[in-house]
């Protein structure tokens, strides 16, 4: 593993955690977001918790889209 790759990997993980913290607020909310991300939508519909599932899933997808954009920019500039 080259030093440039290790640096970019560490930078991306740090930015991902920072964005999750900024968008979701606390680590308790991040844990709740990951729980909603893993559970199927039908379970949320049955428990009548689909609004929270929708909200947390879209917040996580927002962070993932920002990270994908950053990744494409890094690939363009560094490779």
Short mmCIF file of C-alpha atoms in Angstrom, two decimals:
data_model
loop_
_atom_site.label_atom_id
_atom_site.label_comp_id
_atom_site.label_asym_id
_atom_site.label_seq_id
_atom_site.Cartn_x
_atom_site.Cartn_y
_atom_site.Cartn_z
CA UNK A 1 0.00 0.00 0.00
CA UNK A 2 1.44 3.31 -1.02
CA UNK A 3 1.58 6.23 1.34
CA UNK A 4 -0.70 8.28 -0.93
CA UNK A 5 -3.39 5.58 -0.79
CA UNK A 6 -3.10 5.25 2.99
CA UNK A 7 -3.38 9.02 3.40
CA UNK A 8 -6.45 9.23 1.15
CA UNK A 9 -8.09 6.28 2.89
CA UNK A 10 -7.55 7.85 6.31
CA UNK A 11 -8.81 11.19 5.01
CA UNK A 12 -11.95 9.62 3.50
CA UNK A 13 -12.80 7.71 6.68
CA UNK A 14 -12.33 10.88 8.74
CA UNK A 15 -14.54 12.91 6.41
CA UNK A 16 -17.19 10.17 6.43
CA UNK A 17 -17.34 10.10 10.23
CA UNK A 18 -17.37 13.91 10.38
CA UNK A 19 -20.21 14.13 7.84
CA UNK A 20 -22.23 11.52 9.72
CA UNK A 21 -21.69 13.47 12.92
CA UNK A 22 -22.72 16.75 11.25
CA UNK A 23 -25.77 15.39 9.44
CA UNK A 24 -27.13 13.08 12.13
CA UNK A 25 -26.00 14.85 15.27
CA UNK A 26 -24.89 12.24 17.77
CA UNK A 27 -23.50 8.72 17.74
CA UNK A 28 -26.83 7.49 19.12
CA UNK A 29 -28.49 8.85 15.97
CA UNK A 30 -25.81 7.21 13.80
CA UNK A 31 -26.54 3.87 15.48
CA UNK A 32 -30.26 4.37 14.90
CA UNK A 33 -29.55 5.25 11.25
CA UNK A 34 -27.56 2.06 10.73
CA UNK A 35 -30.34 0.04 12.38
CA UNK A 36 -32.93 1.51 10.01
CA UNK A 37 -30.59 0.92 7.10
CA UNK A 38 -30.28 -2.79 7.90
CA UNK A 39 -33.94 -3.52 8.63
CA UNK A 40 -36.22 -4.09 5.64
CA UNK A 41 -38.86 -1.48 4.84
CA UNK A 42 -41.69 -3.95 5.34
CA UNK A 43 -40.73 -4.29 9.01
CA UNK A 44 -40.90 -0.51 9.41
CA UNK A 45 -44.30 -0.45 7.72
CA UNK A 46 -45.61 -3.19 10.03
CA UNK A 47 -44.35 -1.35 13.14
CA UNK A 48 -45.67 1.97 11.74
CA UNK A 49 -42.20 3.50 11.92
CA UNK A 50 -41.76 4.11 8.21
CA UNK A 51 -41.41 7.91 8.59
CA UNK A 52 -38.30 7.57 10.75
CA UNK A 53 -36.93 4.85 8.46
CA UNK A 54 -37.38 7.12 5.45
CA UNK A 55 -35.80 10.11 7.21
CA UNK A 56 -32.72 8.28 8.50
CA UNK A 57 -32.17 6.36 5.28
CA UNK A 58 -32.20 9.54 3.22
CA UNK A 59 -29.84 11.30 5.61
CA UNK A 60 -27.40 8.41 5.25
CA UNK A 61 -27.78 8.41 1.47
CA UNK A 62 -27.02 12.14 1.45
CA UNK A 63 -23.72 11.45 3.21
CA UNK A 64 -22.94 8.56 0.82
CA UNK A 65 -23.59 10.76 -2.23
CA UNK A 66 -21.27 13.47 -0.89
CA UNK A 67 -18.60 10.84 -0.24
CA UNK A 68 -19.00 9.45 -3.78
CA UNK A 69 -18.55 12.93 -5.24
CA UNK A 70 -15.42 13.46 -3.11
CA UNK A 71 -14.08 10.08 -4.21
CA UNK A 72 -14.52 10.94 -7.89
CA UNK A 73 -12.77 14.28 -7.34
CA UNK A 74 -9.88 12.55 -5.56
CA UNK A 75 -9.54 9.98 -8.34
CA UNK A 76 -9.53 12.75 -10.94
CA UNK A 77 -6.86 14.82 -9.20
CA UNK A 78 -4.60 12.17 -7.66
CA UNK A 79 -4.62 9.30 -10.15
#
